[in-house]
PDB file of C-alpha atoms and ligand atoms in Angstrom:
ATOM      1  CA  MET A   1       0.058  -0.040   0.063  1.00 64.00           C
ATOM      2  CA  SER A   2       1.470   3.372  -1.004  1.00 79.00           C
ATOM      3  CA  GLU A   3       1.889   6.004   1.549  1.00 83.00           C
ATOM      4  CA  SER A   4      -0.666   8.383   0.008  1.00 88.00           C
ATOM      5  CA  VAL A   5      -3.439   5.711   0.023  1.00 91.00           C
ATOM      6  CA  LEU A   6      -2.638   4.937   3.731  1.00 92.00           C
ATOM      7  CA  LYS A   7      -2.765   8.798   4.494  1.00 93.00           C
ATOM      8  CA  THR A   8      -6.179   9.140   2.818  1.00 94.00           C
ATOM      9  CA  LEU A   9      -7.476   6.041   4.663  1.00 94.00           C
ATOM     10  CA  VAL A  10      -6.313   7.522   8.052  1.00 95.00           C
ATOM     11  CA  ILE A  11      -7.995  10.854   7.198  1.00 95.00           C
ATOM     12  CA  TYR A  12     -11.213   9.150   6.249  1.00 95.00           C
ATOM     13  CA  THR A  13     -11.138   7.190   9.450  1.00 95.00           C
ATOM     14  CA  ILE A  14     -10.712  10.230  11.504  1.00 95.00           C
ATOM     15  CA  ILE A  15     -13.572  11.995   9.747  1.00 95.00           C
ATOM     16  CA  LEU A  16     -15.732   8.952  10.220  1.00 95.00           C
ATOM     17  CA  VAL A  17     -14.958   8.601  13.999  1.00 95.00           C
ATOM     18  CA  THR A  18     -15.428  12.302  14.558  1.00 94.00           C
ATOM     19  CA  ALA A  19     -18.817  12.193  12.733  1.00 93.00           C
ATOM     20  CA  VAL A  20     -20.004   9.267  14.833  1.00 92.00           C
ATOM     21  CA  ALA A  21     -18.773  10.995  18.047  1.00 91.00           C
ATOM     22  CA  LEU A  22     -20.623  14.170  17.061  1.00 89.00           C
ATOM     23  CA  ALA A  23     -23.744  12.303  16.240  1.00 85.00           C
ATOM     24  CA  VAL A  24     -23.704  10.510  19.669  1.00 80.00           C
ATOM     25  CA  VAL A  25     -23.095  13.822  21.542  1.00 77.00           C
ATOM     26  CA  LEU A  26     -25.531  16.064  19.478  1.00 77.00           C
ATOM     27  CA  ILE A  27     -28.258  13.546  18.614  1.00 76.00           C
ATOM     28  CA  LEU A  28     -28.339  10.212  20.316  1.00 73.00           C
ATOM     29  CA  ILE A  29     -27.753  11.399  23.909  1.00 68.00           C
ATOM     30  CA  PRO A  30     -30.249  14.260  23.795  1.00 68.00           C
ATOM     31  CA  ALA A  31     -32.717  11.861  22.048  1.00 69.00           C
ATOM     32  CA  TYR A  32     -32.212   9.360  24.756  1.00 65.00           C
ATOM     33  CA  VAL A  33     -32.694  11.997  27.380  1.00 61.00           C
ATOM     34  CA  HIS A  34     -35.894  13.234  25.826  1.00 61.00           C
ATOM     35  CA  TYR A  35     -37.452   9.976  24.627  1.00 61.00           C
ATOM     36  CA  GLY A  36     -35.752   6.975  26.215  1.00 54.00           C
ATOM     37  CA  GLU A  37     -35.639   5.474  29.625  1.00 51.00           C
ATOM     38  CA  SER A  38     -35.946   9.064  30.888  1.00 54.00           C
ATOM     39  CA  HIS A  39     -39.703   8.662  31.004  1.00 74.00           C
ATOM     40  CA  ILE A  40     -39.267   6.839  34.324  1.00 84.00           C
ATOM     41  CA  PRO A  41     -39.803   9.257  37.225  1.00 88.00           C
ATOM     42  CA  GLY A  42     -36.448  10.241  38.782  1.00 89.00           C
ATOM     43  CA  SER A  43     -34.392   9.931  35.657  1.00 86.00           C
ATOM     44  CA  TYR A  44     -34.275  13.779  35.237  1.00 90.00           C
ATOM     45  CA  ASN A  45     -33.299  14.251  38.930  1.00 92.00           C
ATOM     46  CA  ALA A  46     -29.655  15.385  38.348  1.00 91.00           C
ATOM     47  CA  MET A  47     -30.659  17.567  35.446  1.00 91.00           C
ATOM     48  CA  TYR A  48     -32.991  19.482  37.707  1.00 95.00           C
ATOM     49  CA  LEU A  49     -30.737  19.458  40.814  1.00 96.00           C
ATOM     50  CA  SER A  50     -27.018  19.266  39.788  1.00 94.00           C
ATOM     51  CA  LYS A  51     -25.066  22.571  39.823  1.00 94.00           C
ATOM     52  CA  TYR A  52     -23.400  21.216  36.590  1.00 92.00           C
ATOM     53  CA  SER A  53     -26.645  20.754  34.807  1.00 92.00           C
ATOM     54  CA  PRO A  54     -26.790  22.803  31.437  1.00 90.00           C
ATOM     55  CA  TYR A  55     -30.420  23.673  32.546  1.00 92.00           C
ATOM     56  CA  LYS A  56     -30.199  26.943  34.448  1.00 92.00           C
ATOM     57  CA  THR A  57     -33.850  27.726  34.940  1.00 96.00           C
ATOM     58  CA  ILE A  58     -36.688  25.331  36.144  1.00 97.00           C
ATOM     59  CA  VAL A  59     -39.981  26.247  34.608  1.00 97.00           C
ATOM     60  CA  VAL A  60     -42.930  24.836  36.409  1.00 98.00           C
ATOM     61  CA  GLU A  61     -46.165  24.855  34.228  1.00 98.00           C
ATOM     62  CA  ILE A  62     -49.349  24.166  36.155  1.00 98.00           C
ATOM     63  CA  ASP A  63     -52.341  23.583  34.007  1.00 98.00           C
ATOM     64  CA  TYR A  64     -55.632  23.234  35.716  1.00 98.00           C
ATOM     65  CA  GLN A  65     -59.482  22.880  35.133  1.00 97.00           C
ATOM     66  CA  PRO A  66     -61.787  25.507  36.320  1.00 97.00           C
ATOM     67  CA  GLY A  67     -62.090  25.486  40.021  1.00 95.00           C
ATOM     68  CA  MET A  68     -59.042  23.270  40.423  1.00 96.00           C
ATOM     69  CA  GLU A  69     -56.458  26.021  40.942  1.00 96.00           C
ATOM     70  CA  PRO A  70     -53.608  25.029  43.347  1.00 97.00           C
ATOM     71  CA  ALA A  71     -53.551  26.441  46.828  1.00 96.00           C
ATOM     72  CA  PRO A  72     -51.260  29.582  46.825  1.00 96.00           C
ATOM     73  CA  GLU A  73     -49.404  28.176  49.927  1.00 95.00           C
ATOM     74  CA  THR A  74     -48.729  24.956  47.862  1.00 97.00           C
ATOM     75  CA  VAL A  75     -47.328  26.696  45.009  1.00 98.00           C
ATOM     76  CA  GLU A  76     -45.155  28.808  47.301  1.00 97.00           C
ATOM     77  CA  ALA A  77     -43.889  25.678  49.143  1.00 97.00           C
ATOM     78  CA  LEU A  78     -43.119  24.003  45.747  1.00 98.00           C
ATOM     79  CA  GLN A  79     -41.040  26.977  44.534  1.00 98.00           C
ATOM     80  CA  GLN A  80     -39.219  27.246  47.891  1.00 98.00           C
ATOM     81  CA  GLN A  81     -38.382  23.530  47.959  1.00 98.00           C
ATOM     82  CA  ILE A  82     -37.100  23.434  44.229  1.00 98.00           C
ATOM     83  CA  GLU A  83     -35.108  26.665  44.693  1.00 98.00           C
ATOM     84  CA  MET A  84     -33.542  25.425  47.837  1.00 98.00           C
ATOM     85  CA  TYR A  85     -32.325  22.016  46.529  1.00 98.00           C
ATOM     86  CA  SER A  86     -31.598  22.916  42.973  1.00 97.00           C
ATOM     87  CA  GLY A  87     -29.958  26.415  43.509  1.00 97.00           C
ATOM     88  CA  LYS A  88     -31.651  27.352  40.194  1.00 97.00           C
ATOM     89  CA  GLU A  89     -34.051  30.148  39.102  1.00 97.00           C
ATOM     90  CA  VAL A  90     -37.676  28.704  39.339  1.00 98.00           C
ATOM     91  CA  LEU A  91     -40.463  30.250  37.234  1.00 98.00           C
ATOM     92  CA  ILE A  92     -43.966  29.031  37.894  1.00 98.00           C
ATOM     93  CA  TYR A  93     -46.682  29.507  35.347  1.00 98.00           C
ATOM     94  CA  LEU A  94     -50.414  28.888  36.300  1.00 98.00           C
ATOM     95  CA  ASP A  95     -52.859  28.458  33.449  1.00 97.00           C
ATOM     96  CA  GLN A  96     -56.517  27.490  33.648  1.00 97.00           C
ATOM     97  CA  ASP A  97     -56.522  26.205  30.140  1.00 94.00           C
ATOM     98  CA  ILE A  98     -57.900  22.773  30.561  1.00 96.00           C
ATOM     99  CA  GLU A  99     -61.607  22.586  29.699  1.00 96.00           C
ATOM    100  CA  ASP A 100     -64.036  20.398  31.681  1.00 96.00           C
ATOM    101  CA  GLU A 101     -64.898  18.501  28.464  1.00 95.00           C
ATOM    102  CA  GLU A 102     -61.406  17.405  27.994  1.00 94.00           C
ATOM    103  CA  VAL A 103     -61.483  15.319  31.224  1.00 96.00           C
ATOM    104  CA  PRO A 104     -63.873  12.473  31.995  1.00 94.00           C
ATOM    105  CA  PRO A 105     -65.311  12.525  35.500  1.00 91.00           C
ATOM    106  CA  VAL A 106     -63.909   9.019  36.242  1.00 89.00           C
ATOM    107  CA  ILE A 107     -60.710   7.447  34.798  1.00 90.00           C
ATOM    108  CA  TYR A 108     -59.785   3.774  35.123  1.00 87.00           C
ATOM    109  CA  GLY A 109     -56.225   2.347  34.998  1.00 85.00           C
ATOM    110  CA  ASP A 110     -54.107   3.173  32.066  1.00 86.00           C
ATOM    111  CA  ASP A 111     -56.846   5.365  30.458  1.00 91.00           C
ATOM    112  CA  LEU A 112     -55.255   8.122  32.603  1.00 91.00           C
ATOM    113  CA  PHE A 113     -52.238   8.191  30.566  1.00 88.00           C
ATOM    114  CA  LYS A 114     -54.086   8.450  27.272  1.00 91.00           C
ATOM    115  CA  THR A 115     -56.087  11.358  28.706  1.00 93.00           C
ATOM    116  CA  THR A 116     -52.810  12.887  29.907  1.00 92.00           C
ATOM    117  CA  SER A 117     -51.006  12.770  26.612  1.00 91.00           C
ATOM    118  CA  MET A 118     -54.068  14.341  24.870  1.00 93.00           C
ATOM    119  CA  LEU A 119     -54.156  17.086  27.641  1.00 95.00           C
ATOM    120  CA  GLN A 120     -50.416  17.770  27.176  1.00 92.00           C
ATOM    121  CA  GLU A 121     -50.699  18.002  23.420  1.00 91.00           C
ATOM    122  CA  GLN A 122     -53.543  20.422  23.655  1.00 94.00           C
ATOM    123  CA  ASN A 123     -52.496  22.575  26.507  1.00 95.00           C
ATOM    124  CA  ARG A 124     -48.731  22.475  27.282  1.00 94.00           C
ATOM    125  CA  ASP A 125     -46.829  25.672  26.463  1.00 95.00           C
ATOM    126  CA  HIS A 126     -43.353  25.023  27.986  1.00 94.00           C
ATOM    127  CA  TRP A 127     -40.836  22.331  27.033  1.00 90.00           C
ATOM    128  CA  THR A 128     -37.385  21.294  28.220  1.00 88.00           C
ATOM    129  CA  GLY A 129     -34.693  22.624  25.993  1.00 86.00           C
ATOM    130  CA  TRP A 130     -32.683  20.157  23.781  1.00 79.00           C
ATOM    131  CA  PHE A 131     -29.220  21.203  25.016  1.00 78.00           C
ATOM    132  CA  GLY A 132     -29.902  23.459  28.063  1.00 83.00           C
ATOM    133  CA  GLY A 133     -31.648  26.538  29.105  1.00 87.00           C
ATOM    134  CA  ASN A 134     -35.018  25.705  30.626  1.00 93.00           C
ATOM    135  CA  ILE A 135     -35.996  22.411  32.083  1.00 94.00           C
ATOM    136  CA  THR A 136     -39.783  22.020  32.550  1.00 95.00           C
ATOM    137  CA  LEU A 137     -41.801  20.375  35.301  1.00 96.00           C
ATOM    138  CA  TYR A 138     -45.247  19.842  34.134  1.00 96.00           C
ATOM    139  CA  ILE A 139     -48.124  19.546  36.608  1.00 97.00           C
ATOM    140  CA  LEU A 140     -51.811  18.897  35.886  1.00 97.00           C
ATOM    141  CA  TYR A 141     -54.507  19.783  38.447  1.00 97.00           C
ATOM    142  CA  LEU A 142     -57.571  17.774  37.423  1.00 96.00           C
ATOM    143  CA  ASP A 143     -61.209  17.443  38.505  1.00 94.00           C
ATOM    144  CA  THR A 144     -61.510  13.601  38.135  1.00 91.00           C
ATOM    145  CA  VAL A 145     -61.416  10.503  40.160  1.00 87.00           C
ATOM    146  CA  TRP A 146     -58.771   7.862  39.301  1.00 86.00           C
ATOM    147  CA  HIS A 147     -59.144   4.202  39.959  1.00 82.00           C
ATOM    148  CA  PRO A 148     -55.741   2.624  39.319  1.00 77.00           C
ATOM    149  CA  ASP A 149     -57.332  -0.928  39.072  1.00 69.00           C
ATOM    150  CA  ASP A 150     -55.366  -3.679  40.790  1.00 53.00           C
ATOM    151  CA  GLN A 151     -52.199  -2.930  38.825  1.00 49.00           C
ATOM    152  CA  ASP A 152     -48.885  -2.318  40.602  1.00 45.00           C
ATOM    153  CA  TYR A 153     -47.656   1.135  39.538  1.00 42.00           C
ATOM    154  CA  SER A 154     -45.065   1.162  42.318  1.00 40.00           C
ATOM    155  CA  SER A 155     -42.056   0.988  40.006  1.00 36.00           C
ATOM    156  CA  HIS A 156     -43.144   3.292  37.121  1.00 39.00           C
ATOM    157  CA  MET A 157     -46.039   5.313  38.143  1.00 42.00           C
ATOM    158  CA  PRO A 158     -46.081   5.707  41.914  1.00 47.00           C
ATOM    159  CA  ALA A 159     -49.364   6.973  43.258  1.00 55.00           C
ATOM    160  CA  ALA A 160     -49.955   8.682  46.576  1.00 59.00           C
ATOM    161  CA  SER A 161     -53.295   7.828  48.061  1.00 57.00           C
ATOM    162  CA  THR A 162     -55.444   8.716  50.828  1.00 53.00           C
ATOM    163  CA  ASN A 163     -57.684   6.064  52.527  1.00 46.00           C
ATOM    164  CA  LEU A 164     -60.232   7.153  50.077  1.00 56.00           C
ATOM    165  CA  TYR A 165     -58.619   7.913  46.685  1.00 68.00           C
ATOM    166  CA  SER A 166     -55.534   8.251  44.622  1.00 80.00           C
ATOM    167  CA  VAL A 167     -54.724  11.920  45.020  1.00 86.00           C
ATOM    168  CA  GLY A 168     -51.457  12.345  43.095  1.00 90.00           C
ATOM    169  CA  VAL A 169     -49.409  10.510  40.619  1.00 90.00           C
ATOM    170  CA  THR A 170     -45.951  11.080  38.906  1.00 91.00           C
ATOM    171  CA  TYR A 171     -46.174   9.514  35.495  1.00 88.00           C
ATOM    172  CA  ALA A 172     -42.961  10.504  33.760  1.00 88.00           C
ATOM    173  CA  ALA A 173     -39.552  12.080  34.386  1.00 90.00           C
ATOM    174  CA  ASP A 174     -41.099  15.624  34.402  1.00 92.00           C
ATOM    175  CA  SER A 175     -44.759  15.117  34.926  1.00 94.00           C
ATOM    176  CA  ILE A 176     -47.138  15.084  37.814  1.00 95.00           C
ATOM    177  CA  ILE A 177     -50.952  14.919  38.247  1.00 94.00           C
ATOM    178  CA  ILE A 178     -52.857  16.136  41.297  1.00 94.00           C
ATOM    179  CA  PHE A 179     -56.401  15.045  41.690  1.00 92.00           C
ATOM    180  CA  LYS A 180     -57.602  18.192  43.433  1.00 92.00           C
ATOM    181  CA  SER A 181     -61.200  17.139  43.732  1.00 87.00           C
ATOM    182  CA  SER A 182     -60.161  13.891  45.512  1.00 84.00           C
ATOM    183  CA  LEU A 183     -58.129  15.815  48.097  1.00 83.00           C
ATOM    184  CA  PRO A 184     -59.769  16.224  51.492  1.00 76.00           C
ATOM    185  CA  GLN A 185     -60.566  19.739  52.586  1.00 71.00           C
ATOM    186  CA  ASN A 186     -57.519  20.269  54.772  1.00 71.00           C
ATOM    187  CA  ASP A 187     -53.963  21.142  54.345  1.00 78.00           C
ATOM    188  CA  ILE A 188     -52.734  17.895  52.764  1.00 86.00           C
ATOM    189  CA  GLU A 189     -52.296  19.316  49.226  1.00 92.00           C
ATOM    190  CA  THR A 190     -48.701  20.711  49.888  1.00 94.00           C
ATOM    191  CA  THR A 191     -47.682  17.385  51.279  1.00 92.00           C
ATOM    192  CA  ILE A 192     -49.095  15.500  48.221  1.00 92.00           C
ATOM    193  CA  LEU A 193     -47.519  17.823  45.723  1.00 95.00           C
ATOM    194  CA  LEU A 194     -44.085  17.626  47.539  1.00 96.00           C
ATOM    195  CA  HIS A 195     -44.381  13.758  47.691  1.00 93.00           C
ATOM    196  CA  GLU A 196     -44.799  13.782  43.905  1.00 94.00           C
ATOM    197  CA  LEU A 197     -41.918  16.061  43.588  1.00 97.00           C
ATOM    198  CA  GLY A 198     -39.901  13.514  45.553  1.00 96.00           C
ATOM    199  CA  HIS A 199     -40.659  10.960  42.889  1.00 93.00           C
ATOM    200  CA  ILE A 200     -39.320  13.409  40.245  1.00 95.00           C
ATOM    201  CA  TRP A 201     -36.270  13.630  42.251  1.00 95.00           C
ATOM    202  CA  GLY A 202     -35.904   9.889  42.319  1.00 93.00           C
ATOM    203  CA  PHE A 203     -37.376   8.799  45.625  1.00 94.00           C
ATOM    204  CA  GLY A 204     -39.400   5.669  46.071  1.00 91.00           C
ATOM    205  CA  HIS A 205     -41.862   5.026  48.794  1.00 89.00           C
ATOM    206  CA  THR A 206     -40.989   4.425  52.497  1.00 90.00           C
ATOM    207  CA  ASN A 207     -42.877   2.816  55.378  1.00 87.00           C
ATOM    208  CA  GLU A 208     -41.310   5.222  57.859  1.00 88.00           C
ATOM    209  CA  SER A 209     -44.265   7.053  59.445  1.00 83.00           C
ATOM    210  CA  GLY A 210     -44.326  10.758  59.184  1.00 86.00           C
ATOM    211  CA  ASN A 211     -42.034  10.724  56.161  1.00 91.00           C
ATOM    212  CA  ILE A 212     -43.278  12.612  53.147  1.00 92.00           C
ATOM    213  CA  MET A 213     -42.458   9.642  50.837  1.00 91.00           C
ATOM    214  CA  ASN A 214     -44.875   7.333  52.736  1.00 86.00           C
ATOM    215  CA  ALA A 215     -47.600   6.517  50.142  1.00 81.00           C
ATOM    216  CA  GLU A 216     -50.419   6.185  52.435  1.00 74.00           C
ATOM    217  CA  PHE A 217     -51.885   9.287  54.019  1.00 69.00           C
ATOM    218  CA  GLU A 218     -54.274   8.988  56.802  1.00 59.00           C
ATOM    219  CA  VAL A 219     -57.011  11.429  56.152  1.00 56.00           C
ATOM    220  CA  TYR A 220     -59.491  13.042  58.636  1.00 50.00           C
ATOM    221  CA  THR A 221     -62.161  15.187  57.050  1.00 46.00           C
ATOM    222  CA  ASN A 222     -62.444  17.270  60.084  1.00 45.00           C
ATOM    223  CA  GLY A 223     -59.341  16.365  61.886  1.00 45.00           C
ATOM    224  CA  PRO A 224     -59.038  13.144  64.063  1.00 46.00           C
ATOM    225  CA  SER A 225     -60.891  14.986  66.740  1.00 51.00           C
ATOM    226  CA  PRO A 226     -61.885  18.736  66.886  1.00 49.00           C
ATOM    227  CA  ASP A 227     -59.062  19.446  69.330  1.00 53.00           C
ATOM    228  CA  ASP A 228     -56.294  17.839  67.345  1.00 48.00           C
ATOM    229  CA  VAL A 229     -53.962  19.906  65.199  1.00 45.00           C
ATOM    230  CA  VAL A 230     -54.321  18.354  61.819  1.00 46.00           C
ATOM    231  CA  GLU A 231     -51.183  19.996  60.388  1.00 46.00           C
ATOM    232  CA  THR A 232     -48.966  17.697  62.345  1.00 50.00           C
ATOM    233  CA  GLN A 233     -50.246  14.821  60.284  1.00 68.00           C
ATOM    234  CA  TYR A 234     -48.686  16.028  57.052  1.00 84.00           C
ATOM    235  CA  PRO A 235     -45.029  16.473  56.637  1.00 89.00           C
ATOM    236  CA  LYS A 236     -44.009  19.423  54.489  1.00 92.00           C
ATOM    237  CA  GLU A 237     -40.329  18.612  53.944  1.00 94.00           C
ATOM    238  CA  PHE A 238     -38.040  15.694  53.265  1.00 96.00           C
ATOM    239  CA  GLY A 239     -36.523  13.453  55.866  1.00 95.00           C
ATOM    240  CA  PRO A 240     -32.829  13.781  56.823  1.00 96.00           C
ATOM    241  CA  ALA A 241     -31.683  10.838  54.338  1.00 96.00           C
ATOM    242  CA  GLN A 242     -33.631  12.408  51.602  1.00 97.00           C
ATOM    243  CA  LYS A 243     -32.097  15.810  52.214  1.00 98.00           C
ATOM    244  CA  GLU A 244     -28.679  14.260  52.128  1.00 97.00           C
ATOM    245  CA  GLU A 245     -29.425  12.609  48.809  1.00 97.00           C
ATOM    246  CA  LEU A 246     -30.666  15.926  47.443  1.00 97.00           C
ATOM    247  CA  ALA A 247     -27.430  17.610  48.465  1.00 97.00           C
ATOM    248  CA  ARG A 248     -25.468  14.787  46.799  1.00 96.00           C
ATOM    249  CA  LEU A 249     -27.444  15.287  43.612  1.00 95.00           C
ATOM    250  CA  HIS A 250     -26.695  18.968  43.670  1.00 96.00           C
ATOM    251  CA  GLU A 251     -22.909  18.127  43.683  1.00 95.00           C
ATOM    252  CA  THR A 252     -23.050  15.385  41.059  1.00 90.00           C
ATOM    253  CA  MET A 253     -21.335  15.851  37.749  1.00 86.00           C
ATOM    254  CA  HIS A 254     -23.287  13.062  36.088  1.00 75.00           C
ATOM    255  CA  ILE A 255     -26.367  14.743  34.797  1.00 70.00           C
ATOM    256  CA  LEU A 256     -27.541  12.164  32.250  1.00 65.00           C
ATOM    257  CA  PRO A 257     -30.086   9.453  33.390  1.00 57.00           C
ATOM    258  CA  LEU A 258     -27.593   6.890  32.006  1.00 48.00           C
ATOM    259  CA  PHE A 259     -25.076   7.579  34.659  1.00 44.00           C
ATOM    260  CA  ASN A 260     -27.147   8.115  37.781  1.00 40.00           C
TER     261      ASN A 260
HETATM  262 ZN1  LIG B   1     -45.875   8.106  45.685  1.00 87.44          ZN
END
């Protein structure tokens, strides 16, 4: 083989390897992040929390049906918790753009996720950037009752429930549903939303009583007794081990789901 042919071969090989590497970095990894395993709750946790994340602003879009607006103190607590653990700017957009006709009064099992993708398609205004910029957390506040059937959603779609109904579910790496009309009339809403935020950040359920990631919330419509302080039933912050994990995620350099 002559020297010039060898040289050409080497040059072509370098070009090919560079092109493949570029494709991986510019197309395959972002595509994986957006469409792959990342739909599992928790797989965006370091992108939300790491100080090395290319996403500098967290945009929380809350779309709700008429009458289902989140409580102001719940929105405030959500913003405060995300800011505290991510160290990022948090912008919250509230939008009553879901029509009652779009949502069935009762939803069974997997039908929830068909309804949800339709609602997203028609109402969502903010999306996570391809390479950086904004990362979105999408929250739906719905006026419906969800019966999850007998299926086990514990690994992919954890649901918080009261002794009456499912009240919240995290169904993707960046998406939460709150069943506002299934919530009892007390201050449990903040706890439920922060519990779902815990799934977004990668936490599973715990049996530890009084921990925000316990999936079963004891509910008293008017308080256990008129003299009891109901607020003490519902934790509004994460436990010590969870706080430690959030601090670790903030320091992690591995922001892709692949390496968590
Ligand atoms: Zn849960």
